[in-house]
PDB file of C-alpha atoms and ligand atoms in Angstrom:
ATOM      1  CA  MET P1205    -132.400  11.112  54.794  1.00  0.00           C
ATOM      2  CA  PRO P1206    -131.611   7.361  54.697  1.00  0.00           C
ATOM      3  CA  THR P1207    -127.951   6.331  54.809  1.00  0.00           C
ATOM      4  CA  THR P1208    -126.598   6.111  51.288  1.00  0.00           C
ATOM      5  CA  ILE P1209    -124.116   3.593  49.979  1.00  0.00           C
ATOM      6  CA  ASN P1210    -121.162   5.194  48.243  1.00  0.00           C
ATOM      7  CA  PRO P1211    -120.972   5.475  44.413  1.00  0.00           C
ATOM      8  CA  LEU P1212    -117.266   4.510  44.455  1.00  0.00           C
ATOM      9  CA  ARG P1213    -116.081   0.919  45.054  1.00  0.00           C
ATOM     10  CA  TYR P1214    -112.885   2.103  46.634  1.00  0.00           C
ATOM     11  CA  PRO P1215    -109.848  -0.043  47.494  1.00  0.00           C
ATOM     12  CA  GLY P1216    -109.317   0.222  51.249  1.00  0.00           C
ATOM     13  CA  ALA P1217    -112.683   1.928  51.867  1.00  0.00           C
ATOM     14  CA  LYS P1218    -113.484   2.030  55.581  1.00  0.00           C
ATOM     15  CA  ARG P1219    -117.280   1.785  55.523  1.00  0.00           C
ATOM     16  CA  GLN P1220    -117.070  -1.004  58.101  1.00  0.00           C
ATOM     17  CA  LEU P1221    -115.665   1.513  60.605  1.00  0.00           C
ATOM     18  CA  VAL P1222    -118.594   3.957  60.441  1.00  0.00           C
ATOM     19  CA  PRO P1223    -120.417   2.648  63.558  1.00  0.00           C
ATOM     20  CA  TYR P1224    -117.126   2.529  65.489  1.00  0.00           C
ATOM     21  CA  ILE P1225    -116.144   6.080  64.555  1.00  0.00           C
ATOM     22  CA  SER P1226    -119.691   7.305  65.313  1.00  0.00           C
ATOM     23  CA  LYS P1227    -119.323   5.881  68.809  1.00  0.00           C
ATOM     24  CA  LEU P1228    -115.828   7.315  69.218  1.00  0.00           C
ATOM     25  CA  LEU P1229    -117.157  10.794  68.402  1.00  0.00           C
ATOM     26  CA  THR P1230    -120.122  10.510  70.763  1.00  0.00           C
ATOM     27  CA  ASN P1231    -118.045   9.055  73.620  1.00  0.00           C
ATOM     28  CA  ASN P1232    -115.626  11.973  73.376  1.00  0.00           C
ATOM     29  CA  ASN P1233    -118.157  14.806  73.005  1.00  0.00           C
ATOM     30  CA  LEU P1234    -117.091  15.335  69.407  1.00  0.00           C
ATOM     31  CA  ALA P1235    -120.516  14.982  67.814  1.00  0.00           C
ATOM     32  CA  GLY P1236    -121.283  18.168  65.874  1.00  0.00           C
ATOM     33  CA  SER P1237    -117.638  18.858  65.055  1.00  0.00           C
ATOM     34  CA  THR P1238    -115.980  19.475  61.684  1.00  0.00           C
ATOM     35  CA  PHE P1239    -114.700  16.153  60.341  1.00  0.00           C
ATOM     36  CA  ILE P1240    -111.569  16.269  58.188  1.00  0.00           C
ATOM     37  CA  GLU P1241    -110.487  13.452  55.869  1.00  0.00           C
ATOM     38  CA  PRO P1242    -107.083  14.401  54.425  1.00  0.00           C
ATOM     39  CA  TYR P1243    -106.956  11.151  52.371  1.00  0.00           C
ATOM     40  CA  ALA P1244    -110.522  11.187  51.073  1.00  0.00           C
ATOM     41  CA  GLY P1245    -110.819   8.323  48.558  1.00  0.00           C
ATOM     42  CA  SER P1246    -114.496   7.327  48.670  1.00  0.00           C
ATOM     43  CA  ALA P1247    -114.967   9.540  51.772  1.00  0.00           C
ATOM     44  CA  VAL P1248    -117.452   6.931  52.886  1.00  0.00           C
ATOM     45  CA  VAL P1249    -116.873   7.526  56.603  1.00  0.00           C
ATOM     46  CA  GLY P1250    -117.345  11.292  56.515  1.00  0.00           C
ATOM     47  CA  LEU P1251    -120.286  11.183  54.115  1.00  0.00           C
ATOM     48  CA  GLU P1252    -122.171   8.652  56.207  1.00  0.00           C
ATOM     49  CA  LEU P1253    -121.480  10.587  59.426  1.00  0.00           C
ATOM     50  CA  LEU P1254    -122.776  13.713  57.713  1.00  0.00           C
ATOM     51  CA  GLN P1255    -125.919  11.921  56.586  1.00  0.00           C
ATOM     52  CA  LYS P1256    -126.504  10.657  60.107  1.00  0.00           C
ATOM     53  CA  GLY P1257    -126.217  14.266  61.335  1.00  0.00           C
ATOM     54  CA  LEU P1258    -123.274  13.343  63.587  1.00  0.00           C
ATOM     55  CA  ILE P1259    -120.914  15.973  62.208  1.00  0.00           C
ATOM     56  CA  LYS P1260    -121.500  19.592  61.241  1.00  0.00           C
ATOM     57  CA  LYS P1261    -119.215  19.796  58.231  1.00  0.00           C
ATOM     58  CA  LEU P1262    -116.986  17.513  56.156  1.00  0.00           C
ATOM     59  CA  VAL P1263    -113.631  18.668  54.772  1.00  0.00           C
ATOM     60  CA  LEU P1264    -112.119  16.372  52.125  1.00  0.00           C
ATOM     61  CA  VAL P1265    -108.602  16.415  50.702  1.00  0.00           C
ATOM     62  CA  GLU P1266    -107.532  14.172  47.833  1.00  0.00           C
ATOM     63  CA  LYS P1267    -104.404  14.220  45.698  1.00  0.00           C
ATOM     64  CA  ASP P1268    -105.728  12.052  42.858  1.00  0.00           C
ATOM     65  CA  VAL P1269    -107.078  14.409  40.189  1.00  0.00           C
ATOM     66  CA  LEU P1270    -109.766  11.996  38.966  1.00  0.00           C
ATOM     67  CA  ILE P1271    -111.149  11.318  42.438  1.00  0.00           C
ATOM     68  CA  TYR P1272    -111.027  15.002  43.397  1.00  0.00           C
ATOM     69  CA  CYS P1273    -112.879  15.981  40.190  1.00  0.00           C
ATOM     70  CA  PHE P1274    -115.426  13.215  40.726  1.00  0.00           C
ATOM     71  CA  TRP P1275    -116.366  14.635  44.134  1.00  0.00           C
ATOM     72  CA  LYS P1276    -116.441  18.187  42.752  1.00  0.00           C
ATOM     73  CA  CYS P1277    -118.868  17.028  40.048  1.00  0.00           C
ATOM     74  CA  VAL P1278    -121.070  15.133  42.525  1.00  0.00           C
ATOM     75  CA  PHE P1279    -121.642  18.313  44.514  1.00  0.00           C
ATOM     76  CA  TYR P1280    -121.291  21.137  41.970  1.00  0.00           C
ATOM     77  CA  HIS P1281    -122.107  19.611  38.539  1.00  0.00           C
ATOM     78  CA  THR P1282    -124.654  17.024  39.625  1.00  0.00           C
ATOM     79  CA  GLU P1283    -127.036  17.203  36.676  1.00  0.00           C
ATOM     80  CA  ASP P1284    -124.232  17.265  34.082  1.00  0.00           C
ATOM     81  CA  LEU P1285    -122.541  14.283  35.721  1.00  0.00           C
ATOM     82  CA  CYS P1286    -125.787  12.306  35.803  1.00  0.00           C
ATOM     83  CA  LYS P1287    -126.487  13.115  32.152  1.00  0.00           C
ATOM     84  CA  LYS P1288    -122.993  11.975  31.211  1.00  0.00           C
ATOM     85  CA  ILE P1289    -123.565   8.708  33.076  1.00  0.00           C
ATOM     86  CA  GLU P1290    -126.819   8.210  31.180  1.00  0.00           C
ATOM     87  CA  ASP P1291    -125.354   9.084  27.767  1.00  0.00           C
ATOM     88  CA  THR P1292    -122.036   7.207  27.858  1.00  0.00           C
ATOM     89  CA  LEU P1293    -121.730   3.696  26.479  1.00  0.00           C
ATOM     90  CA  ILE P1294    -119.941   1.498  29.008  1.00  0.00           C
ATOM     91  CA  ASN P1295    -117.735  -0.597  26.790  1.00  0.00           C
ATOM     92  CA  VAL P1296    -114.070  -1.189  25.923  1.00  0.00           C
ATOM     93  CA  ASP P1297    -114.089   1.385  23.079  1.00  0.00           C
ATOM     94  CA  THR P1298    -115.085   4.072  25.591  1.00  0.00           C
ATOM     95  CA  TRP P1299    -112.468   2.774  28.038  1.00  0.00           C
ATOM     96  CA  ILE P1300    -109.733   3.056  25.388  1.00  0.00           C
ATOM     97  CA  ALA P1301    -110.911   6.513  24.280  1.00  0.00           C
ATOM     98  CA  MET P1302    -110.874   7.743  27.895  1.00  0.00           C
ATOM     99  CA  LYS P1303    -107.532   6.191  28.841  1.00  0.00           C
ATOM    100  CA  PRO P1304    -105.478   9.390  28.144  1.00  0.00           C
ATOM    101  CA  LEU P1305    -107.483  11.158  30.884  1.00  0.00           C
ATOM    102  CA  ARG P1306    -105.567   9.041  33.390  1.00  0.00           C
ATOM    103  CA  ASP P1307    -102.434  11.012  32.447  1.00  0.00           C
ATOM    104  CA  ILE P1308    -103.823  14.435  33.414  1.00  0.00           C
ATOM    105  CA  ILE P1309    -102.014  15.625  36.515  1.00  0.00           C
ATOM    106  CA  ASN P1310    -103.616  19.039  37.028  1.00  0.00           C
ATOM    107  CA  PRO P1311    -107.428  19.411  37.196  1.00  0.00           C
ATOM    108  CA  ASN P1312    -107.147  22.958  35.841  1.00  0.00           C
ATOM    109  CA  ASP P1313    -105.744  21.620  32.548  1.00  0.00           C
ATOM    110  CA  TRP P1314    -108.969  19.896  31.476  1.00  0.00           C
ATOM    111  CA  ASP P1315    -112.741  19.998  31.665  1.00  0.00           C
ATOM    112  CA  ILE P1316    -113.767  19.055  35.209  1.00  0.00           C
ATOM    113  CA  LEU P1317    -116.802  17.085  34.022  1.00  0.00           C
ATOM    114  CA  GLU P1318    -114.647  14.914  31.723  1.00  0.00           C
ATOM    115  CA  LEU P1319    -112.217  14.257  34.567  1.00  0.00           C
ATOM    116  CA  GLY P1320    -114.898  13.694  37.206  1.00  0.00           C
ATOM    117  CA  PHE P1321    -116.769  11.249  35.005  1.00  0.00           C
ATOM    118  CA  ALA P1322    -113.463   9.494  34.211  1.00  0.00           C
ATOM    119  CA  GLY P1323    -112.892   9.024  37.963  1.00  0.00           C
ATOM    120  CA  LEU P1324    -116.224   7.240  38.317  1.00  0.00           C
ATOM    121  CA  PHE P1325    -115.818   5.362  35.008  1.00  0.00           C
ATOM    122  CA  PHE P1326    -112.401   3.859  35.775  1.00  0.00           C
ATOM    123  CA  ASN P1327    -113.365   3.197  39.380  1.00  0.00           C
ATOM    124  CA  ARG P1328    -116.405   1.161  38.336  1.00  0.00           C
ATOM    125  CA  THR P1329    -115.081  -0.503  35.178  1.00  0.00           C
ATOM    126  CA  ASN P1330    -111.596  -1.504  36.387  1.00  0.00           C
ATOM    127  CA  PHE P1331    -110.529  -4.513  38.435  1.00  0.00           C
ATOM    128  CA  SER P1332    -111.205  -3.882  42.150  1.00  0.00           C
ATOM    129  CA  GLY P1333    -111.918  -0.189  41.545  1.00  0.00           C
ATOM    130  CA  ILE P1334    -108.202   0.479  40.982  1.00  0.00           C
ATOM    131  CA  LEU P1335    -107.879   3.517  38.715  1.00  0.00           C
ATOM    132  CA  ARG P1336    -104.756   2.411  36.945  1.00  0.00           C
ATOM    133  CA  ALA P1337    -105.813  -1.228  36.492  1.00  0.00           C
ATOM    134  CA  ASN P1338    -107.241  -2.836  33.345  1.00  0.00           C
ATOM    135  CA  PRO P1339    -110.969  -3.168  32.725  1.00  0.00           C
ATOM    136  CA  ILE P1340    -113.012  -5.960  34.309  1.00  0.00           C
ATOM    137  CA  GLY P1341    -113.009  -8.805  31.772  1.00  0.00           C
ATOM    138  CA  GLY P1342    -109.768  -7.532  30.183  1.00  0.00           C
ATOM    139  CA  ILE P1343    -109.406  -5.610  26.925  1.00  0.00           C
ATOM    140  CA  LYS P1344    -110.588  -8.707  25.051  1.00  0.00           C
ATOM    141  CA  GLN P1345    -113.646  -9.141  27.320  1.00  0.00           C
ATOM    142  CA  ALA P1346    -113.084 -12.884  27.347  1.00  0.00           C
ATOM    143  CA  SER P1347    -114.217 -13.381  30.978  1.00  0.00           C
ATOM    144  CA  LYS P1348    -117.806 -14.041  32.089  1.00  0.00           C
ATOM    145  CA  TYR P1349    -117.597 -10.702  33.959  1.00  0.00           C
ATOM    146  CA  LYS P1350    -117.861  -7.817  31.489  1.00  0.00           C
ATOM    147  CA  ILE P1351    -116.714  -4.221  31.762  1.00  0.00           C
ATOM    148  CA  ASP P1352    -120.176  -2.890  32.673  1.00  0.00           C
ATOM    149  CA  CYS P1353    -121.008  -5.467  35.388  1.00  0.00           C
ATOM    150  CA  ARG P1354    -120.383  -2.919  38.192  1.00  0.00           C
ATOM    151  CA  PHE P1355    -121.857   0.070  36.369  1.00  0.00           C
ATOM    152  CA  ASN P1356    -125.530   0.183  37.277  1.00  0.00           C
ATOM    153  CA  LYS P1357    -126.521   3.560  35.856  1.00  0.00           C
ATOM    154  CA  PRO P1358    -129.859   4.080  37.694  1.00  0.00           C
ATOM    155  CA  ILE P1359    -128.315   3.188  41.078  1.00  0.00           C
ATOM    156  CA  LEU P1360    -125.269   5.415  40.534  1.00  0.00           C
ATOM    157  CA  ILE P1361    -127.417   8.358  39.431  1.00  0.00           C
ATOM    158  CA  SER P1362    -129.696   7.990  42.411  1.00  0.00           C
ATOM    159  CA  LEU P1363    -126.750   7.774  44.871  1.00  0.00           C
ATOM    160  CA  ILE P1364    -125.112  10.847  43.354  1.00  0.00           C
ATOM    161  CA  LYS P1365    -128.339  12.866  43.432  1.00  0.00           C
ATOM    162  CA  ARG P1366    -128.898  11.952  47.067  1.00  0.00           C
ATOM    163  CA  LEU P1367    -125.363  12.890  48.086  1.00  0.00           C
ATOM    164  CA  SER P1368    -125.535  16.186  46.179  1.00  0.00           C
ATOM    165  CA  HIS P1369    -128.000  17.537  48.762  1.00  0.00           C
ATOM    166  CA  LEU P1370    -125.128  17.650  51.241  1.00  0.00           C
ATOM    167  CA  ARG P1371    -123.204  20.168  49.105  1.00  0.00           C
ATOM    168  CA  ASP P1372    -123.452  23.054  51.599  1.00  0.00           C
ATOM    169  CA  LYS P1373    -121.757  20.958  54.256  1.00  0.00           C
ATOM    170  CA  VAL P1374    -118.896  19.509  52.185  1.00  0.00           C
ATOM    171  CA  GLU P1375    -115.624  21.186  51.227  1.00  0.00           C
ATOM    172  CA  ILE P1376    -113.408  19.458  48.650  1.00  0.00           C
ATOM    173  CA  ASN P1377    -109.715  20.211  48.214  1.00  0.00           C
ATOM    174  CA  TRP P1378    -107.208  19.023  45.642  1.00  0.00           C
ATOM    175  CA  ASP P1379    -104.025  18.960  47.676  1.00  0.00           C
ATOM    176  CA  ASP P1380    -101.383  16.949  49.422  1.00  0.00           C
ATOM    177  CA  ALA P1381    -102.708  15.867  52.823  1.00  0.00           C
ATOM    178  CA  ILE P1382     -99.886  17.262  54.951  1.00  0.00           C
ATOM    179  CA  SER P1383     -99.522  20.509  52.965  1.00  0.00           C
ATOM    180  CA  PHE P1384    -103.250  21.070  53.420  1.00  0.00           C
ATOM    181  CA  MET P1385    -103.110  20.296  57.127  1.00  0.00           C
ATOM    182  CA  ASN P1386    -100.217  22.695  57.628  1.00  0.00           C
ATOM    183  CA  LYS P1387    -102.145  25.492  55.872  1.00  0.00           C
ATOM    184  CA  ALA P1388    -105.474  24.791  57.610  1.00  0.00           C
ATOM    185  CA  LYS P1389    -104.346  23.957  61.139  1.00  0.00           C
ATOM    186  CA  LYS P1390    -104.777  27.509  62.446  1.00  0.00           C
ATOM    187  CA  ASP P1391    -108.524  27.187  61.695  1.00  0.00           C
ATOM    188  CA  PHE P1392    -108.703  23.980  63.748  1.00  0.00           C
ATOM    189  CA  ILE P1393    -107.851  25.915  66.881  1.00  0.00           C
ATOM    190  CA  ARG P1394    -110.941  28.087  66.376  1.00  0.00           C
ATOM    191  CA  GLU P1395    -113.490  25.354  65.674  1.00  0.00           C
ATOM    192  CA  GLN P1396    -114.022  21.893  67.106  1.00  0.00           C
ATOM    193  CA  CYS P1397    -112.390  19.463  64.667  1.00  0.00           C
ATOM    194  CA  PHE P1398    -111.700  15.782  64.386  1.00  0.00           C
ATOM    195  CA  VAL P1399    -109.213  14.496  61.817  1.00  0.00           C
ATOM    196  CA  TYR P1400    -109.515  11.007  60.382  1.00  0.00           C
ATOM    197  CA  PHE P1401    -106.308  10.085  58.555  1.00  0.00           C
ATOM    198  CA  ASP P1402    -106.560   7.026  56.317  1.00  0.00           C
ATOM    199  CA  PRO P1403    -103.268   7.230  54.409  1.00  0.00           C
ATOM    200  CA  PRO P1404    -102.272   4.914  51.545  1.00  0.00           C
ATOM    201  CA  TYR P1405    -101.410   1.482  52.931  1.00  0.00           C
ATOM    202  CA  PHE P1406     -97.823   0.961  54.063  1.00  0.00           C
ATOM    203  CA  GLY P1407     -97.586  -2.449  52.371  1.00  0.00           C
ATOM    204  CA  LYS P1408     -99.726  -2.399  49.254  1.00  0.00           C
ATOM    205  CA  GLY P1409    -100.410   1.302  48.652  1.00  0.00           C
ATOM    206  CA  GLU P1410     -98.424   1.288  45.428  1.00  0.00           C
ATOM    207  CA  LYS P1411    -100.659  -1.415  43.938  1.00  0.00           C
ATOM    208  CA  LEU P1412    -103.925   0.258  44.912  1.00  0.00           C
ATOM    209  CA  TYR P1413    -103.512   4.005  44.414  1.00  0.00           C
ATOM    210  CA  ARG P1414    -101.949   6.313  41.840  1.00  0.00           C
ATOM    211  CA  HIS P1415    -100.476   8.304  44.721  1.00  0.00           C
ATOM    212  CA  PHE P1416     -98.845   6.299  47.464  1.00  0.00           C
ATOM    213  CA  TYR P1417     -96.394   6.797  50.302  1.00  0.00           C
ATOM    214  CA  LEU P1418     -92.755   5.868  50.771  1.00  0.00           C
ATOM    215  CA  SER P1419     -91.554   5.088  54.317  1.00  0.00           C
ATOM    216  CA  SER P1420     -90.324   8.674  54.637  1.00  0.00           C
ATOM    217  CA  ASP P1421     -93.851  10.016  53.831  1.00  0.00           C
ATOM    218  CA  HIS P1422     -95.376   7.857  56.569  1.00  0.00           C
ATOM    219  CA  ARG P1423     -92.809   9.358  58.923  1.00  0.00           C
ATOM    220  CA  VAL P1424     -93.833  12.897  57.875  1.00  0.00           C
ATOM    221  CA  LEU P1425     -97.448  12.113  58.831  1.00  0.00           C
ATOM    222  CA  ALA P1426     -96.361  10.730  62.223  1.00  0.00           C
ATOM    223  CA  ASN P1427     -94.247  13.838  62.845  1.00  0.00           C
ATOM    224  CA  PHE P1428     -97.167  16.084  61.921  1.00  0.00           C
ATOM    225  CA  VAL P1429     -99.383  14.363  64.482  1.00  0.00           C
ATOM    226  CA  ARG P1430     -96.591  14.449  67.065  1.00  0.00           C
ATOM    227  CA  GLN P1431     -96.072  18.200  66.637  1.00  0.00           C
ATOM    228  CA  ASN P1432     -99.727  19.318  66.424  1.00  0.00           C
ATOM    229  CA  LYS P1433    -101.586  18.586  69.609  1.00  0.00           C
ATOM    230  CA  HIS P1434    -104.585  20.908  69.377  1.00  0.00           C
ATOM    231  CA  PHE P1435    -107.019  18.545  67.645  1.00  0.00           C
ATOM    232  CA  ASP P1436    -108.225  14.979  68.138  1.00  0.00           C
ATOM    233  CA  TRP P1437    -107.297  12.411  65.539  1.00  0.00           C
ATOM    234  CA  LEU P1438    -107.637   8.804  64.426  1.00  0.00           C
ATOM    235  CA  ILE P1439    -105.409   6.998  61.939  1.00  0.00           C
ATOM    236  CA  SER P1440    -106.138   3.674  60.238  1.00  0.00           C
ATOM    237  CA  TYR P1441    -103.261   1.648  58.851  1.00  0.00           C
ATOM    238  CA  ASP P1442    -102.180  -1.808  57.851  1.00  0.00           C
ATOM    239  CA  ASP P1443    -100.579  -3.350  60.930  1.00  0.00           C
ATOM    240  CA  ASP P1444     -96.794  -3.173  60.538  1.00  0.00           C
ATOM    241  CA  PRO P1445     -93.984  -2.834  63.115  1.00  0.00           C
ATOM    242  CA  TYR P1446     -92.554   0.120  61.144  1.00  0.00           C
ATOM    243  CA  ILE P1447     -95.822   2.044  61.554  1.00  0.00           C
ATOM    244  CA  CYS P1448     -96.124   1.170  65.277  1.00  0.00           C
ATOM    245  CA  GLY P1449     -92.566   2.435  65.761  1.00  0.00           C
ATOM    246  CA  LEU P1450     -93.479   5.799  64.231  1.00  0.00           C
ATOM    247  CA  TYR P1451     -96.185   6.429  66.823  1.00  0.00           C
ATOM    248  CA  SER P1452     -94.393   5.153  69.915  1.00  0.00           C
ATOM    249  CA  GLY P1453     -93.596   7.624  72.646  1.00  0.00           C
ATOM    250  CA  ILE P1454     -96.415  10.098  71.929  1.00  0.00           C
ATOM    251  CA  GLY P1455     -99.005   8.495  74.191  1.00  0.00           C
ATOM    252  CA  ALA P1456    -101.012   7.159  71.232  1.00  0.00           C
ATOM    253  CA  LYS P1457    -103.578   4.405  71.817  1.00  0.00           C
ATOM    254  CA  TYR P1458    -103.624   1.365  69.518  1.00  0.00           C
ATOM    255  CA  CYS P1459    -106.420  -0.995  68.600  1.00  0.00           C
ATOM    256  CA  PRO P1460    -106.205  -3.858  66.062  1.00  0.00           C
ATOM    257  CA  PHE P1461    -109.092  -4.785  63.763  1.00  0.00           C
ATOM    258  CA  TYR P1462    -109.684  -7.062  60.804  1.00  0.00           C
ATOM    259  CA  LEU P1463    -111.118  -5.496  57.671  1.00  0.00           C
ATOM    260  CA  ASP P1464    -113.021  -7.557  55.140  1.00  0.00           C
ATOM    261  CA  TYR P1465    -111.932  -6.600  51.665  1.00  0.00           C
ATOM    262  CA  THR P1466    -111.909  -7.901  48.119  1.00  0.00           C
ATOM    263  CA  VAL P1467    -108.453  -8.629  46.769  1.00  0.00           C
ATOM    264  CA  SER P1468    -107.649  -8.245  43.064  1.00  0.00           C
ATOM    265  CA  SER P1469    -108.390 -11.937  42.463  1.00  0.00           C
ATOM    266  CA  GLY P1470    -112.021 -11.105  43.324  1.00  0.00           C
ATOM    267  CA  LYS P1471    -111.900 -13.222  46.530  1.00  0.00           C
ATOM    268  CA  ARG P1472    -112.881 -11.920  49.960  1.00  0.00           C
ATOM    269  CA  SER P1473    -110.081 -11.732  52.481  1.00  0.00           C
ATOM    270  CA  LYS P1474    -109.426 -10.307  55.966  1.00  0.00           C
ATOM    271  CA  GLY P1475    -106.527  -7.910  56.486  1.00  0.00           C
ATOM    272  CA  LYS P1476    -105.102  -7.093  59.917  1.00  0.00           C
ATOM    273  CA  GLU P1477    -105.263  -3.357  60.367  1.00  0.00           C
ATOM    274  CA  LEU P1478    -104.608  -0.938  63.162  1.00  0.00           C
ATOM    275  CA  LEU P1479    -106.313   2.086  64.612  1.00  0.00           C
ATOM    276  CA  ILE P1480    -104.115   4.681  66.288  1.00  0.00           C
ATOM    277  CA  SER P1481    -105.455   7.715  68.113  1.00  0.00           C
ATOM    278  CA  ASN P1482    -104.840  10.280  70.802  1.00  0.00           C
ATOM    279  CA  LEU P1483    -108.268   9.261  72.219  1.00  0.00           C
ATOM    280  CA  PRO P1484    -109.018   6.127  74.270  1.00  0.00           C
ATOM    281  CA  LEU P1485    -109.939   3.368  71.777  1.00  0.00           C
ATOM    282  CA  PRO P1486    -112.501   0.722  72.800  1.00  0.00           C
ATOM    283  CA  PRO P1487    -112.179  -2.706  71.070  1.00  0.00           C
ATOM    284  CA  VAL P1488    -113.475  -2.762  67.499  1.00  0.00           C
ATOM    285  CA  ASP P1489    -116.680  -4.737  66.944  1.00  0.00           C
ATOM    286  CA  LEU P1490    -117.396  -4.850  63.218  1.00  0.00           C
ATOM    287  CA  SER P1491    -120.420  -7.132  63.564  1.00  0.00           C
ATOM    288  CA  MET P1492    -122.859  -4.224  63.122  1.00  0.00           C
ATOM    289  CA  THR P1493    -121.515  -3.252  59.722  1.00  0.00           C
ATOM    290  CA  SER P1494    -122.918  -3.929  56.261  1.00  0.00           C
ATOM    291  CA  SER P1495    -121.039  -4.798  53.081  1.00  0.00           C
ATOM    292  CA  GLN P1496    -120.605  -2.873  49.805  1.00  0.00           C
ATOM    293  CA  TYR P1497    -123.106  -3.522  47.066  1.00  0.00           C
TER     294      TYR P1497
HETATM  295  C1  SAM U2632    -106.561   4.299  52.017  1.00  0.00           C
HETATM  296  S1  SAM U2632    -107.165   5.364  50.768  1.00  0.00           S
HETATM  297  C2  SAM U2632    -108.468   6.233  51.592  1.00  0.00           C
HETATM  298  C3  SAM U2632    -109.733   5.412  51.596  1.00  0.00           C
HETATM  299  C4  SAM U2632    -110.893   6.160  52.222  1.00  0.00           C
HETATM  300  N1  SAM U2632    -110.708   6.372  53.633  1.00  0.00           N
HETATM  301  C5  SAM U2632    -112.172   5.402  51.964  1.00  0.00           C
HETATM  302  O1  SAM U2632    -112.822   4.954  52.935  1.00  0.00           O
HETATM  303  O2  SAM U2632    -112.510   5.219  50.798  1.00  0.00           O
HETATM  304  C6  SAM U2632    -105.926   6.595  50.644  1.00  0.00           C
HETATM  305  C7  SAM U2632    -106.252   7.741  49.703  1.00  0.00           C
HETATM  306  O3  SAM U2632    -105.230   8.747  49.821  1.00  0.00           O
HETATM  307  C8  SAM U2632    -104.999   9.311  48.539  1.00  0.00           C
HETATM  308  N2  SAM U2632    -103.660   9.915  48.607  1.00  0.00           N
HETATM  309  C9  SAM U2632    -102.459   9.364  48.347  1.00  0.00           C
HETATM  310  N3  SAM U2632    -101.466  10.221  48.603  1.00  0.00           N
HETATM  311  C10 SAM U2632    -102.045  11.356  49.040  1.00  0.00           C
HETATM  312  C11 SAM U2632    -101.539  12.611  49.493  1.00  0.00           C
HETATM  313  N4  SAM U2632    -100.222  12.868  49.531  1.00  0.00           N
HETATM  314  N5  SAM U2632    -102.413  13.567  49.875  1.00  0.00           N
HETATM  315  C12 SAM U2632    -103.761  13.326  49.834  1.00  0.00           C
HETATM  316  N6  SAM U2632    -104.302  12.161  49.407  1.00  0.00           N
HETATM  317  C13 SAM U2632    -103.450  11.188  49.029  1.00  0.00           C
HETATM  318  C14 SAM U2632    -105.125   8.146  47.590  1.00  0.00           C
HETATM  319  O4  SAM U2632    -105.375   8.609  46.275  1.00  0.00           O
HETATM  320  C15 SAM U2632    -106.302   7.392  48.220  1.00  0.00           C
HETATM  321  O5  SAM U2632    -107.508   7.874  47.686  1.00  0.00           O
END
């Protein structure tokens, strides 16, 4: 199966790291392991590794109801989701009618298809894919970019159908990352696992995600990694002295890299980020990577 581009245009997506993480797994005899992403977002890394056949299984955890339901629909309600994409008018009236779905905090309180479609809809019609932002072009649609300019229905349907074939190898959980890890860690001792943590950014998480971390939450993640030594892990972060301080003294390896991303102004920018791991980290070469469509 050819490598698929992701249907979500996710803020902070780490597609550019896929070749690097592939190499990290192969260099450390971790190919064929279960790959866990406790902060799934677009899950672009895990999904591409799965498509390449580099991992056996992908376990996703996401706290945002709309993103969790979107992934559930991709794998378990594929045809219904695709039909809804085909049938829905992508305009400001639809955006306003769907806005209350952003207030649902429990996926069991609503129809999963409505919520899953809303995840895709707001991701692809809002500024920079930010779920709680306003629509591209604004409510008045006065800009030359209109609300539907990132919503190519045939491409989205084809990406979703392609990904849906992976359903037997993907597990999706609506949970808090650390609560999930605490519940599931006994299973990690039995099977070969690799955990890729990509938590909300330390600096701008609040602007990008509906769930974000306070300093104390970042500390909880560092303590979890410090106390649980029976699996290999990689963390990506924005480079900040507070974060480096959290991981000092546990023998972690650090490696800086510069991620190309689109800021809310629509301009391309490079952000200094950091990889942290218990494994040896070679320098990051992002020259082999491709950009989002
Ligand atoms: C940096 S983004 C992950 C991006 C992802 N790696 C990608 O390539 O698209 C962080 C994600 O963590 C989610 N998140 C925030 N708090 C969380 C929590 N406590 N537990 C699980 N997920 C959480 C956010 O909704 C967001 O999707």
